[in-house]
């Protein structure tokens, strides 16, 4: 028996990737606001821990692609995001790399993003993207924060990860929160693992969905989602096969109004 059951799947079909991370700097509040401006009501984001245990949004393990850390911290200091305390991370510019318009945009705490979503009745897919070596701890801490922030609300956030240890830790810490197994490859035992983790969904690289994988997931009562879908033809094909949702960068192309 799964601890998480929904009478119906509560999430929208269209999920904005990293906020709306192409039209604004990914994994920032500006990206969420941009996605919301396109009518999106659900967002995916990547969450990891600072050195002092604060969950915050960042995709890469390192800071240099999406912040000004090389300039701000100096070339001699570690670029690993999870090796800095939140006090240092919170001062970085996470917007200028994208465009001048977003200069000064901050890295957000997970809590700030959660509050934005809760206040606006948006849904959230939290990808647990631990700093390498910190997978179990990150899964536990993120799940605990998510449970605290969404306490008493009708629809919980969907926790997901490529990392089995992170999902195991989330399952142990907060079994009631729904989980999705992310797959970039149909590795041996993926379905058994998703079931052992009591997942409600598998979220596959779009190239992995075919009649066989879709049938296996559906027969196991798992919802089927796909990332990162940026073309209408492939999305229509997969929806025709029974896909339940897509995570997309192209918030301009897929209209949530077509739900
Ligand atoms: O959660 C779906 C997608 O975000 C996974 O890939 O690398 O964009 O985090 P990535
Ligand atoms: Mg992600």
JSON list of N, CA and C in Angstrom, two decimals, residues 116-153:
[
{"chain": "A", "resi": 116, "resn": "UNK", "atom": "N", "xyz": [6.44, 31.61, -2.03]},
{"chain": "A", "resi": 116, "resn": "UNK", "atom": "CA", "xyz": [5.89, 32.18, -3.26]},
{"chain": "A", "resi": 116, "resn": "UNK", "atom": "C", "xyz": [4.83, 31.24, -3.85]},
{"chain": "A", "resi": 117, "resn": "UNK", "atom": "N", "xyz": [5.16, 29.95, -3.90]},
{"chain": "A", "resi": 117, "resn": "UNK", "atom": "CA", "xyz": [4.22, 28.97, -4.48]},
{"chain": "A", "resi": 117, "resn": "UNK", "atom": "C", "xyz": [2.97, 28.83, -3.61]},
{"chain": "A", "resi": 118, "resn": "UNK", "atom": "N", "xyz": [3.18, 28.75, -2.32]},
{"chain": "A", "resi": 118, "resn": "UNK", "atom": "CA", "xyz": [2.03, 28.55, -1.43]},
{"chain": "A", "resi": 118, "resn": "UNK", "atom": "C", "xyz": [1.08, 29.76, -1.48]},
{"chain": "A", "resi": 119, "resn": "UNK", "atom": "N", "xyz": [1.65, 30.93, -1.45]},
{"chain": "A", "resi": 119, "resn": "UNK", "atom": "CA", "xyz": [0.82, 32.15, -1.45]},
{"chain": "A", "resi": 119, "resn": "UNK", "atom": "C", "xyz": [-0.01, 32.26, -2.72]},
{"chain": "A", "resi": 120, "resn": "UNK", "atom": "N", "xyz": [0.55, 31.77, -3.82]},
{"chain": "A", "resi": 120, "resn": "UNK", "atom": "CA", "xyz": [-0.13, 31.90, -5.12]},
{"chain": "A", "resi": 120, "resn": "UNK", "atom": "C", "xyz": [-0.85, 30.62, -5.55]},
{"chain": "A", "resi": 121, "resn": "UNK", "atom": "N", "xyz": [-0.87, 29.63, -4.67]},
{"chain": "A", "resi": 121, "resn": "UNK", "atom": "CA", "xyz": [-1.51, 28.34, -4.98]},
{"chain": "A", "resi": 121, "resn": "UNK", "atom": "C", "xyz": [-0.90, 27.69, -6.22]},
{"chain": "A", "resi": 122, "resn": "UNK", "atom": "N", "xyz": [0.42, 27.77, -6.31]},
{"chain": "A", "resi": 122, "resn": "UNK", "atom": "CA", "xyz": [1.13, 27.08, -7.37]},
{"chain": "A", "resi": 122, "resn": "UNK", "atom": "C", "xyz": [1.62, 25.73, -6.84]},
{"chain": "A", "resi": 123, "resn": "UNK", "atom": "N", "xyz": [1.81, 24.80, -7.75]},
{"chain": "A", "resi": 123, "resn": "UNK", "atom": "CA", "xyz": [2.32, 23.47, -7.41]},
{"chain": "A", "resi": 123, "resn": "UNK", "atom": "C", "xyz": [3.84, 23.44, -7.65]},
{"chain": "A", "resi": 124, "resn": "UNK", "atom": "N", "xyz": [4.51, 22.59, -6.90]},
{"chain": "A", "resi": 124, "resn": "UNK", "atom": "CA", "xyz": [5.97, 22.56, -7.03]},
{"chain": "A", "resi": 124, "resn": "UNK", "atom": "C", "xyz": [6.50, 21.13, -7.16]},
{"chain": "A", "resi": 125, "resn": "UNK", "atom": "N", "xyz": [7.42, 20.96, -8.06]},
{"chain": "A", "resi": 125, "resn": "UNK", "atom": "CA", "xyz": [8.20, 19.72, -8.18]},
{"chain": "A", "resi": 125, "resn": "UNK", "atom": "C", "xyz": [9.62, 20.05, -7.72]},
{"chain": "A", "resi": 126, "resn": "UNK", "atom": "N", "xyz": [9.98, 19.48, -6.59]},
{"chain": "A", "resi": 126, "resn": "UNK", "atom": "CA", "xyz": [11.29, 19.75, -5.99]},
{"chain": "A", "resi": 126, "resn": "UNK", "atom": "C", "xyz": [12.24, 18.65, -6.41]},
{"chain": "A", "resi": 127, "resn": "UNK", "atom": "N", "xyz": [13.17, 18.97, -7.30]},
{"chain": "A", "resi": 127, "resn": "UNK", "atom": "CA", "xyz": [14.19, 17.97, -7.63]},
{"chain": "A", "resi": 127, "resn": "UNK", "atom": "C", "xyz": [15.31, 18.08, -6.60]},
{"chain": "A", "resi": 128, "resn": "UNK", "atom": "N", "xyz": [15.55, 16.99, -5.89]},
{"chain": "A", "resi": 128, "resn": "UNK", "atom": "CA", "xyz": [16.63, 16.96, -4.90]},
{"chain": "A", "resi": 128, "resn": "UNK", "atom": "C", "xyz": [17.92, 16.70, -5.67]},
{"chain": "A", "resi": 129, "resn": "UNK", "atom": "N", "xyz": [18.73, 17.72, -5.74]},
{"chain": "A", "resi": 129, "resn": "UNK", "atom": "CA", "xyz": [19.95, 17.68, -6.57]},
{"chain": "A", "resi": 129, "resn": "UNK", "atom": "C", "xyz": [21.13, 17.92, -5.64]},
{"chain": "A", "resi": 130, "resn": "UNK", "atom": "N", "xyz": [21.50, 16.91, -4.88]},
{"chain": "A", "resi": 130, "resn": "UNK", "atom": "CA", "xyz": [22.50, 17.07, -3.83]},
{"chain": "A", "resi": 130, "resn": "UNK", "atom": "C", "xyz": [23.89, 17.38, -4.39]},
{"chain": "A", "resi": 131, "resn": "UNK", "atom": "N", "xyz": [24.66, 18.08, -3.61]},
{"chain": "A", "resi": 131, "resn": "UNK", "atom": "CA", "xyz": [26.09, 18.17, -3.88]},
{"chain": "A", "resi": 131, "resn": "UNK", "atom": "C", "xyz": [26.64, 16.74, -3.78]},
{"chain": "A", "resi": 132, "resn": "UNK", "atom": "N", "xyz": [27.47, 16.30, -4.74]},
{"chain": "A", "resi": 132, "resn": "UNK", "atom": "CA", "xyz": [27.96, 14.92, -4.69]},
{"chain": "A", "resi": 132, "resn": "UNK", "atom": "C", "xyz": [28.54, 14.58, -3.32]},
{"chain": "A", "resi": 133, "resn": "UNK", "atom": "N", "xyz": [28.12, 13.44, -2.79]},
{"chain": "A", "resi": 133, "resn": "UNK", "atom": "CA", "xyz": [28.57, 13.00, -1.47]},
{"chain": "A", "resi": 133, "resn": "UNK", "atom": "C", "xyz": [27.57, 13.33, -0.37]},
{"chain": "A", "resi": 134, "resn": "UNK", "atom": "N", "xyz": [26.59, 14.18, -0.68]},
{"chain": "A", "resi": 134, "resn": "UNK", "atom": "CA", "xyz": [25.65, 14.64, 0.35]},
{"chain": "A", "resi": 134, "resn": "UNK", "atom": "C", "xyz": [24.22, 14.19, 0.03]},
{"chain": "A", "resi": 135, "resn": "UNK", "atom": "N", "xyz": [24.09, 13.12, -0.73]},
{"chain": "A", "resi": 135, "resn": "UNK", "atom": "CA", "xyz": [22.79, 12.75, -1.28]},
{"chain": "A", "resi": 135, "resn": "UNK", "atom": "C", "xyz": [21.77, 12.38, -0.20]},
{"chain": "A", "resi": 136, "resn": "UNK", "atom": "N", "xyz": [22.16, 11.53, 0.73]},
{"chain": "A", "resi": 136, "resn": "UNK", "atom": "CA", "xyz": [21.21, 11.05, 1.74]},
{"chain": "A", "resi": 136, "resn": "UNK", "atom": "C", "xyz": [20.78, 12.20, 2.65]},
{"chain": "A", "resi": 137, "resn": "UNK", "atom": "N", "xyz": [21.76, 12.92, 3.15]},
{"chain": "A", "resi": 137, "resn": "UNK", "atom": "CA", "xyz": [21.48, 14.04, 4.05]},
{"chain": "A", "resi": 137, "resn": "UNK", "atom": "C", "xyz": [20.58, 15.08, 3.38]},
{"chain": "A", "resi": 138, "resn": "UNK", "atom": "N", "xyz": [20.86, 15.39, 2.13]},
{"chain": "A", "resi": 138, "resn": "UNK", "atom": "CA", "xyz": [20.06, 16.39, 1.41]},
{"chain": "A", "resi": 138, "resn": "UNK", "atom": "C", "xyz": [18.62, 15.90, 1.26]},
{"chain": "A", "resi": 139, "resn": "UNK", "atom": "N", "xyz": [18.45, 14.64, 0.90]},
{"chain": "A", "resi": 139, "resn": "UNK", "atom": "CA", "xyz": [17.10, 14.09, 0.75]},
{"chain": "A", "resi": 139, "resn": "UNK", "atom": "C", "xyz": [16.30, 14.22, 2.04]},
{"chain": "A", "resi": 140, "resn": "UNK", "atom": "N", "xyz": [16.95, 13.93, 3.15]},
{"chain": "A", "resi": 140, "resn": "UNK", "atom": "CA", "xyz": [16.27, 14.01, 4.45]},
{"chain": "A", "resi": 140, "resn": "UNK", "atom": "C", "xyz": [15.91, 15.46, 4.79]},
{"chain": "A", "resi": 141, "resn": "UNK", "atom": "N", "xyz": [16.87, 16.35, 4.67]},
{"chain": "A", "resi": 141, "resn": "UNK", "atom": "CA", "xyz": [16.65, 17.75, 5.07]},
{"chain": "A", "resi": 141, "resn": "UNK", "atom": "C", "xyz": [15.60, 18.42, 4.18]},
{"chain": "A", "resi": 142, "resn": "UNK", "atom": "N", "xyz": [15.70, 18.19, 2.87]},
{"chain": "A", "resi": 142, "resn": "UNK", "atom": "CA", "xyz": [14.73, 18.82, 1.96]},
{"chain": "A", "resi": 142, "resn": "UNK", "atom": "C", "xyz": [13.32, 18.29, 2.24]},
{"chain": "A", "resi": 143, "resn": "UNK", "atom": "N", "xyz": [13.21, 17.00, 2.47]},
{"chain": "A", "resi": 143, "resn": "UNK", "atom": "CA", "xyz": [11.88, 16.44, 2.75]},
{"chain": "A", "resi": 143, "resn": "UNK", "atom": "C", "xyz": [11.31, 17.02, 4.04]},
{"chain": "A", "resi": 144, "resn": "UNK", "atom": "N", "xyz": [12.14, 17.18, 5.04]},
{"chain": "A", "resi": 144, "resn": "UNK", "atom": "CA", "xyz": [11.65, 17.74, 6.32]},
{"chain": "A", "resi": 144, "resn": "UNK", "atom": "C", "xyz": [11.19, 19.19, 6.15]},
{"chain": "A", "resi": 145, "resn": "UNK", "atom": "N", "xyz": [11.96, 19.96, 5.41]},
{"chain": "A", "resi": 145, "resn": "UNK", "atom": "CA", "xyz": [11.55, 21.35, 5.17]},
{"chain": "A", "resi": 145, "resn": "UNK", "atom": "C", "xyz": [10.25, 21.39, 4.35]},
{"chain": "A", "resi": 146, "resn": "UNK", "atom": "N", "xyz": [10.16, 20.54, 3.34]},
{"chain": "A", "resi": 146, "resn": "UNK", "atom": "CA", "xyz": [8.95, 20.53, 2.51]},
{"chain": "A", "resi": 146, "resn": "UNK", "atom": "C", "xyz": [7.72, 20.18, 3.35]},
{"chain": "A", "resi": 147, "resn": "UNK", "atom": "N", "xyz": [7.86, 19.20, 4.22]},
{"chain": "A", "resi": 147, "resn": "UNK", "atom": "CA", "xyz": [6.72, 18.80, 5.06]},
{"chain": "A", "resi": 147, "resn": "UNK", "atom": "C", "xyz": [6.31, 19.93, 5.99]},
{"chain": "A", "resi": 148, "resn": "UNK", "atom": "N", "xyz": [7.30, 20.62, 6.54]},
{"chain": "A", "resi": 148, "resn": "UNK", "atom": "CA", "xyz": [7.00, 21.75, 7.44]},
{"chain": "A", "resi": 148, "resn": "UNK", "atom": "C", "xyz": [6.29, 22.86, 6.66]},
{"chain": "A", "resi": 149, "resn": "UNK", "atom": "N", "xyz": [6.81, 23.19, 5.49]},
{"chain": "A", "resi": 149, "resn": "UNK", "atom": "CA", "xyz": [6.26, 24.34, 4.75]},
{"chain": "A", "resi": 149, "resn": "UNK", "atom": "C", "xyz": [4.87, 24.07, 4.19]},
{"chain": "A", "resi": 150, "resn": "UNK", "atom": "N", "xyz": [4.63, 22.83, 3.79]},
{"chain": "A", "resi": 150, "resn": "UNK", "atom": "CA", "xyz": [3.33, 22.50, 3.17]},
{"chain": "A", "resi": 150, "resn": "UNK", "atom": "C", "xyz": [2.35, 21.90, 4.19]},
{"chain": "A", "resi": 151, "resn": "UNK", "atom": "N", "xyz": [2.72, 21.93, 5.46]},
{"chain": "A", "resi": 151, "resn": "UNK", "atom": "CA", "xyz": [1.87, 21.33, 6.49]},
{"chain": "A", "resi": 151, "resn": "UNK", "atom": "C", "xyz": [0.45, 21.91, 6.42]},
{"chain": "A", "resi": 152, "resn": "UNK", "atom": "N", "xyz": [-0.54, 21.04, 6.41]},
{"chain": "A", "resi": 152, "resn": "UNK", "atom": "CA", "xyz": [-1.93, 21.51, 6.44]},
{"chain": "A", "resi": 152, "resn": "UNK", "atom": "C", "xyz": [-2.48, 21.95, 5.09]},
{"chain": "A", "resi": 153, "resn": "UNK", "atom": "N", "xyz": [-1.70, 21.81, 4.02]},
{"chain": "A", "resi": 153, "resn": "UNK", "atom": "CA", "xyz": [-2.21, 22.21, 2.70]},
{"chain": "A", "resi": 153, "resn": "UNK", "atom": "C", "xyz": [-2.79, 20.99, 1.98]}
]
